CSV table of C-alpha atoms in Angstrom, one decimal:
chain,number,residue,atom,x,y,z
A,1,MET,CA,-42.6,88.8,-104.2
A,2,SER,CA,-42.9,86.1,-101.5
A,3,LYS,CA,-45.8,83.6,-101.5
A,4,ARG,CA,-48.0,83.2,-98.4
A,5,ALA,CA,-47.3,80.0,-96.6
A,6,ARG,CA,-50.0,77.4,-96.9
A,7,PRO,CA,-51.0,75.5,-93.7
A,8,THR,CA,-49.9,71.9,-93.7
A,9,SER,CA,-52.4,69.1,-93.4
A,10,SER,CA,-51.3,68.4,-89.8
A,11,ALA,CA,-52.0,72.0,-88.8
A,12,VAL,CA,-55.5,71.8,-90.4
A,13,ALA,CA,-56.2,68.5,-88.5
A,14,MET,CA,-55.1,70.1,-85.2
A,15,ASN,CA,-57.3,73.1,-85.7
A,16,SER,CA,-60.3,70.9,-86.6
A,17,LYS,CA,-60.1,68.9,-83.4
A,18,PRO,CA,-61.1,71.7,-81.1
A,19,LEU,CA,-64.1,72.5,-83.4
A,20,ARG,CA,-65.2,68.9,-83.2
A,21,SER,CA,-64.7,68.7,-79.5
A,22,ARG,CA,-66.9,71.8,-79.0
A,23,ALA,CA,-69.5,70.6,-81.4
A,24,GLN,CA,-70.1,67.3,-79.7
A,25,PRO,CA,-71.2,68.7,-76.3
A,26,ILE,CA,-73.4,71.3,-78.1
A,27,ALA,CA,-75.2,68.5,-80.1
A,28,VAL,CA,-75.6,66.4,-76.9
A,29,TYR,CA,-77.1,69.3,-75.0
A,30,ALA,CA,-79.4,70.2,-77.9
A,31,LEU,CA,-80.7,66.7,-78.0
A,32,LEU,CA,-81.2,66.7,-74.2
A,33,ILE,CA,-83.1,70.0,-74.3
A,34,LEU,CA,-85.3,68.7,-77.1
A,35,GLY,CA,-86.0,65.6,-75.0
A,36,VAL,CA,-86.9,67.7,-72.0
A,37,VAL,CA,-89.3,69.8,-74.1
A,38,ILE,CA,-90.9,66.7,-75.6
A,39,VAL,CA,-91.6,65.4,-72.1
A,40,ILE,CA,-92.4,68.6,-70.2
A,41,VAL,CA,-94.7,70.3,-72.6
A,42,PRO,CA,-97.4,67.5,-72.6
A,43,LEU,CA,-97.2,67.4,-68.8
A,44,MET,CA,-97.6,71.2,-68.6
A,45,TRP,CA,-100.6,71.0,-70.9
A,46,ALA,CA,-102.2,68.1,-68.9
A,47,GLY,CA,-101.7,70.0,-65.6
A,48,ALA,CA,-103.2,73.2,-67.1
A,49,ALA,CA,-106.1,71.3,-68.6
A,50,SER,CA,-106.9,69.6,-65.3
A,51,PHE,CA,-107.7,73.1,-63.9
A,52,THR,CA,-109.8,74.0,-66.9
A,53,PRO,CA,-113.6,73.5,-67.5
A,54,ASN,CA,-114.1,70.3,-69.6
A,55,HIS,CA,-115.6,72.2,-72.6
A,56,LYS,CA,-112.5,74.4,-72.9
A,57,VAL,CA,-109.8,71.7,-72.5
A,58,PHE,CA,-108.9,71.6,-76.2
A,59,GLU,CA,-109.5,75.3,-76.9
A,60,TYR,CA,-105.9,76.1,-77.5
A,61,ALA,CA,-104.5,72.6,-77.9
A,62,TYR,CA,-105.3,72.3,-81.6
A,63,PRO,CA,-103.9,74.2,-83.3
A,64,PHE,CA,-101.4,74.4,-80.5
A,65,SER,CA,-100.8,77.7,-78.8
A,66,TRP,CA,-98.7,78.7,-75.8
A,67,ARG,CA,-102.0,79.5,-74.0
A,68,ALA,CA,-102.6,75.8,-73.7
A,69,LEU,CA,-99.9,75.6,-71.1
A,70,PHE,CA,-101.9,77.8,-68.7
A,71,PRO,CA,-105.4,77.1,-67.3
A,72,VAL,CA,-108.4,78.6,-69.1
A,73,ASP,CA,-111.0,79.9,-66.6
A,74,PHE,CA,-109.2,78.4,-63.6
A,75,THR,CA,-111.4,76.0,-61.7
A,76,LEU,CA,-111.0,73.1,-59.2
A,77,GLU,CA,-114.1,71.4,-60.6
A,78,ALA,CA,-112.3,68.3,-61.9
A,79,TYR,CA,-110.5,67.6,-58.6
A,80,ASP,CA,-113.7,68.3,-56.6
A,81,ASN,CA,-115.7,65.8,-58.8
A,82,LEU,CA,-112.9,63.2,-58.5
A,83,PHE,CA,-112.8,63.2,-54.7
A,84,ASP,CA,-116.6,63.4,-54.4
A,85,ARG,CA,-116.7,60.2,-56.5
A,86,GLY,CA,-114.4,58.4,-54.1
A,87,PHE,CA,-110.9,59.1,-55.5
A,88,GLY,CA,-109.5,59.6,-52.0
A,89,ARG,CA,-110.5,56.1,-51.1
A,90,ALA,CA,-108.8,54.8,-54.2
A,91,VAL,CA,-105.6,56.7,-53.4
A,92,SER,CA,-105.5,55.3,-49.8
A,93,ASN,CA,-106.3,51.7,-51.1
A,94,THR,CA,-103.4,52.0,-53.6
A,95,PHE,CA,-101.0,53.4,-50.9
A,96,PHE,CA,-101.9,50.5,-48.6
A,97,LEU,CA,-101.3,47.9,-51.4
A,98,ALA,CA,-98.1,49.5,-52.5
A,99,ILE,CA,-96.6,49.8,-49.0
A,100,ALA,CA,-97.7,46.2,-48.1
A,101,THR,CA,-96.1,45.0,-51.3
A,102,VAL,CA,-92.8,46.7,-50.5
A,103,ILE,CA,-92.7,45.3,-47.0
A,104,ILE,CA,-93.9,41.7,-47.6
A,105,GLY,CA,-92.7,41.4,-51.1
A,106,GLY,CA,-89.3,42.9,-50.2
A,107,ALA,CA,-88.8,40.1,-47.5
A,108,VAL,CA,-89.9,37.4,-49.9
A,109,ASN,CA,-87.7,38.6,-52.8
A,110,ALA,CA,-84.7,39.2,-50.5
A,111,LEU,CA,-84.9,35.7,-49.2
A,112,ALA,CA,-85.1,34.2,-52.7
A,113,GLY,CA,-82.3,36.4,-53.9
A,114,PHE,CA,-80.1,35.4,-50.9
A,115,ALA,CA,-80.7,31.7,-51.6
A,116,PHE,CA,-79.9,32.0,-55.3
A,117,GLY,CA,-76.9,34.3,-54.6
A,118,ARG,CA,-75.1,32.6,-51.7
A,119,PHE,CA,-76.2,28.9,-51.6
A,120,GLU,CA,-75.2,26.0,-53.7
A,121,PHE,CA,-77.8,23.3,-54.2
A,122,ARG,CA,-78.9,20.8,-56.8
A,123,GLY,CA,-80.8,22.3,-59.7
A,124,LYS,CA,-80.0,25.8,-58.6
A,125,ASN,CA,-79.2,27.2,-62.1
A,126,ALA,CA,-82.1,25.3,-63.7
A,127,LEU,CA,-84.5,26.6,-61.1
A,128,PHE,CA,-83.2,30.2,-61.4
A,129,LEU,CA,-83.6,30.0,-65.2
A,130,THR,CA,-87.1,28.6,-65.2
A,131,ILE,CA,-88.6,30.5,-62.3
A,132,VAL,CA,-86.8,33.9,-62.5
A,133,MET,CA,-85.3,34.5,-65.9
A,134,LEU,CA,-88.0,33.0,-68.2
A,135,THR,CA,-90.7,35.1,-66.5
A,136,PHE,CA,-89.0,38.1,-68.1
A,137,MET,CA,-90.2,36.8,-71.5
A,138,VAL,CA,-93.8,36.0,-70.4
A,139,PRO,CA,-96.2,39.0,-70.6
A,140,VAL,CA,-98.1,39.5,-67.3
A,141,ASP,CA,-101.4,39.6,-69.1
A,142,LEU,CA,-100.8,36.1,-70.5
A,143,THR,CA,-100.9,34.7,-67.0
A,144,ALA,CA,-104.0,36.6,-65.9
A,145,ILE,CA,-106.5,33.8,-66.6
A,146,PRO,CA,-104.6,31.1,-64.8
A,147,ARG,CA,-104.0,33.5,-61.8
A,148,TYR,CA,-107.6,34.4,-61.8
A,149,ILE,CA,-108.7,30.8,-61.7
A,150,LEU,CA,-106.2,30.1,-58.8
A,151,VAL,CA,-107.3,33.2,-56.9
A,152,ASN,CA,-111.0,32.4,-57.4
A,153,SER,CA,-110.4,28.8,-56.1
A,154,PHE,CA,-109.1,30.4,-52.9
A,155,GLY,CA,-112.2,32.6,-52.6
A,156,TRP,CA,-110.1,35.8,-52.9
A,157,ILE,CA,-112.2,37.7,-55.4
A,158,ASN,CA,-112.8,41.3,-54.1
A,159,THR,CA,-110.3,40.8,-51.2
A,160,TRP,CA,-107.0,42.3,-50.2
A,161,GLN,CA,-105.3,38.9,-50.5
A,162,GLY,CA,-106.3,38.7,-54.2
A,163,LEU,CA,-104.9,42.1,-54.9
A,164,LEU,CA,-101.7,41.7,-52.9
A,165,VAL,CA,-100.4,38.1,-52.9
A,166,PRO,CA,-100.0,37.5,-56.7
A,167,GLY,CA,-97.7,40.5,-57.0
A,168,LEU,CA,-95.4,39.8,-54.1
A,169,ALA,CA,-92.8,37.7,-55.9
A,170,ASN,CA,-91.1,39.9,-58.6
A,171,SER,CA,-88.6,38.2,-60.9
A,172,LEU,CA,-86.7,41.4,-61.6
A,173,VAL,CA,-86.4,42.2,-57.9
A,174,ILE,CA,-85.2,38.7,-57.2
A,175,PHE,CA,-82.6,39.1,-60.0
A,176,LEU,CA,-81.4,42.4,-58.5
A,177,PHE,CA,-81.0,40.9,-55.0
A,178,ARG,CA,-79.3,37.8,-56.3
A,179,GLN,CA,-76.8,39.8,-58.4
A,180,PHE,CA,-76.0,42.2,-55.6
A,181,PHE,CA,-75.7,39.6,-52.8
A,182,ALA,CA,-73.4,37.5,-55.0
A,183,GLU,CA,-70.9,40.3,-55.0
A,184,ILE,CA,-70.6,40.6,-51.2
A,185,PRO,CA,-67.2,39.2,-50.0
A,186,GLN,CA,-67.5,35.7,-48.6
A,187,GLU,CA,-65.2,36.7,-45.7
A,188,LEU,CA,-67.9,38.8,-44.1
A,189,ILE,CA,-70.3,35.8,-44.1
A,190,ASP,CA,-67.7,33.3,-42.9
A,191,ALA,CA,-66.8,35.6,-40.0
A,192,ALA,CA,-70.5,35.9,-38.9
A,193,ARG,CA,-71.0,32.1,-39.3
A,194,VAL,CA,-67.9,31.4,-37.1
A,195,ASP,CA,-69.3,33.6,-34.4
A,196,GLY,CA,-72.5,31.4,-34.4
A,197,ALA,CA,-74.8,33.6,-36.5
A,198,THR,CA,-77.7,31.8,-38.2
A,199,TRP,CA,-78.3,32.3,-41.9
A,200,LEU,CA,-81.2,34.6,-41.2
A,201,ARG,CA,-79.1,36.6,-38.8
A,202,VAL,CA,-76.4,36.9,-41.5
A,203,LEU,CA,-79.0,38.2,-43.9
A,204,VAL,CA,-80.6,40.7,-41.5
A,205,SER,CA,-77.5,41.9,-39.7
A,206,ILE,CA,-74.7,41.6,-42.3
A,207,ILE,CA,-76.1,41.6,-45.8
A,208,LEU,CA,-79.0,44.0,-45.7
A,209,PRO,CA,-77.3,46.9,-43.9
A,210,ILE,CA,-74.7,47.1,-46.7
A,211,SER,CA,-77.3,46.6,-49.4
A,212,LYS,CA,-79.0,50.0,-49.2
A,213,PRO,CA,-78.8,50.7,-53.0
A,214,VAL,CA,-80.5,47.5,-54.0
A,215,LEU,CA,-83.1,47.8,-51.2
A,216,VAL,CA,-84.1,51.2,-52.4
A,217,ALA,CA,-84.2,50.2,-56.0
A,218,ALA,CA,-86.3,47.1,-55.2
A,219,ALA,CA,-88.7,49.2,-53.1
A,220,LEU,CA,-89.1,51.7,-55.9
A,221,LEU,CA,-89.7,49.0,-58.5
A,222,MET,CA,-92.3,47.2,-56.3
A,223,PHE,CA,-94.1,50.4,-55.2
A,224,ILE,CA,-94.4,51.8,-58.7
A,225,SER,CA,-95.5,48.5,-60.2
A,226,GLN,CA,-98.3,48.2,-57.6
A,227,TRP,CA,-99.2,51.9,-58.0
A,228,ASN,CA,-99.5,51.7,-61.7
A,229,ALA,CA,-101.4,48.3,-61.7
A,230,PHE,CA,-104.7,48.5,-63.7
A,231,PHE,CA,-105.7,45.2,-65.4
A,232,TRP,CA,-105.3,42.9,-62.4
A,233,PRO,CA,-107.2,45.1,-59.9
A,234,LEU,CA,-109.9,45.7,-62.5
A,235,LEU,CA,-110.2,41.9,-62.9
A,236,ILE,CA,-110.0,40.9,-59.3
A,237,ALA,CA,-111.6,43.7,-57.3
A,238,PRO,CA,-113.9,45.9,-59.4
A,239,THR,CA,-116.1,46.9,-56.5
A,240,LYS,CA,-116.2,50.6,-55.4
A,241,GLU,CA,-114.7,49.8,-52.0
A,242,MET,CA,-111.7,48.0,-53.5
A,243,ARG,CA,-110.9,50.3,-56.4
A,244,VAL,CA,-107.3,51.5,-56.9
A,245,VAL,CA,-106.1,54.7,-58.5
A,246,GLN,CA,-105.7,53.6,-62.1
A,247,VAL,CA,-109.2,51.9,-62.1
A,248,GLU,CA,-110.8,55.0,-60.6
A,249,ILE,CA,-109.2,57.2,-63.3
A,250,SER,CA,-110.5,55.0,-66.1
A,251,LEU,CA,-114.1,55.8,-65.0
A,252,ALA,CA,-113.7,59.3,-66.6
A,253,ILE,CA,-113.9,57.5,-69.9
A,254,GLY,CA,-117.6,56.9,-70.5
A,255,GLN,CA,-119.5,55.1,-73.1
A,256,TYR,CA,-120.7,58.3,-74.8
A,257,GLY,CA,-118.0,60.7,-73.9
A,258,THR,CA,-114.9,61.4,-71.9
A,259,VAL,CA,-114.6,63.9,-69.0
A,260,TRP,CA,-111.2,65.1,-70.1
A,261,ASN,CA,-110.4,67.4,-67.2
A,262,GLU,CA,-111.2,64.7,-64.6
A,263,LEU,CA,-109.2,62.2,-66.6
A,264,LEU,CA,-106.2,64.5,-66.7
A,265,ALA,CA,-106.6,65.6,-63.0
A,266,GLY,CA,-106.5,61.9,-61.9
A,267,SER,CA,-103.5,61.3,-64.2
A,268,MET,CA,-101.6,64.2,-62.7
A,269,ILE,CA,-102.2,62.9,-59.1
A,270,ALA,CA,-101.2,59.4,-60.2
A,271,ALA,CA,-98.0,60.6,-61.9
A,272,ILE,CA,-96.8,63.0,-59.2
A,273,VAL,CA,-96.4,60.2,-56.5
A,274,PRO,CA,-93.9,58.1,-58.5
A,275,ILE,CA,-92.0,61.3,-59.5
A,276,LEU,CA,-91.7,62.5,-55.9
A,277,LEU,CA,-90.4,59.0,-55.0
A,278,VAL,CA,-87.9,58.5,-57.8
A,279,ILE,CA,-86.3,62.0,-57.8
A,280,PRO,CA,-84.8,61.9,-54.2
A,281,PHE,CA,-83.8,58.2,-54.5
A,282,GLN,CA,-82.6,58.0,-58.1
A,283,ARG,CA,-78.9,57.8,-57.2
A,284,TYR,CA,-79.5,54.6,-55.2
A,285,TYR,CA,-81.4,53.2,-58.1
A,286,VAL,CA,-78.5,53.9,-60.4
A,287,GLN,CA,-76.0,52.4,-58.0
A,288,ALA,CA,-78.1,49.2,-57.7
A,289,ILE,CA,-78.4,48.9,-61.5
A,290,THR,CA,-74.7,49.5,-62.2
A,291,GLY,CA,-73.8,47.2,-59.3
A,292,THR,CA,-75.8,44.2,-60.7
A,293,GLY,CA,-74.6,44.2,-64.3
A,294,LEU,CA,-77.8,45.6,-65.8
A,295,GLU,CA,-76.1,48.5,-67.6
């Protein structure tokens, strides 16, 4: 009676490889789906709660039920109260500051990045290390008091200058510009200089038109940074006429209680603007990051 042939070890190894190759993508997709659920479910609850009367916000949140993802007794009360209190002014103030920061700060940071990326001068590396790189290690709140004293000495309390000027120079944006500009072929710059172009003309006509990814990434970083600013605007311009979005949202947290539906309504408005900006331009942001060595 013949014995059944046993598979060799090499055959077992060959059969196990397809199983492992199929299992790895499944595990990755499972983790990605779990991550999406962890992110989306709280956002869905916050959006639903913003259309719910304040006394019913947590009715199905604890213990959690799927009903918490849909408004209970749908109402626009929270949004009406927000805009009656002046939330529209805060949104327009923040948009103005963010756009001004992108335009003016973009010019300042691009010039600094161009100087560090294309020029050679004495003390360049030391200056770049101390002014740009070391600021990554210093928390912004740590410099709040010195900046406040300086701004106060200029008489800029409760002014647009006090809100705008200290945030124009951004070390991360300068670093991005510097890294991107340093990778541009020298031949392009030499050709423009031979034709008589000034350095400013080289930057505006040669460098910036081929730097779309880093320009978009820098604009996103500066816009979102200004849009999400809370501590500095609260410190410098606490008056009603100068309030920004994050400061206005914080008013829903009172001394004796929190108006949760208004807090969540303001948070949803504050969150949707960066999301609408990042989604269509994320490919440029990725190109800029991968092109500057920040991977």
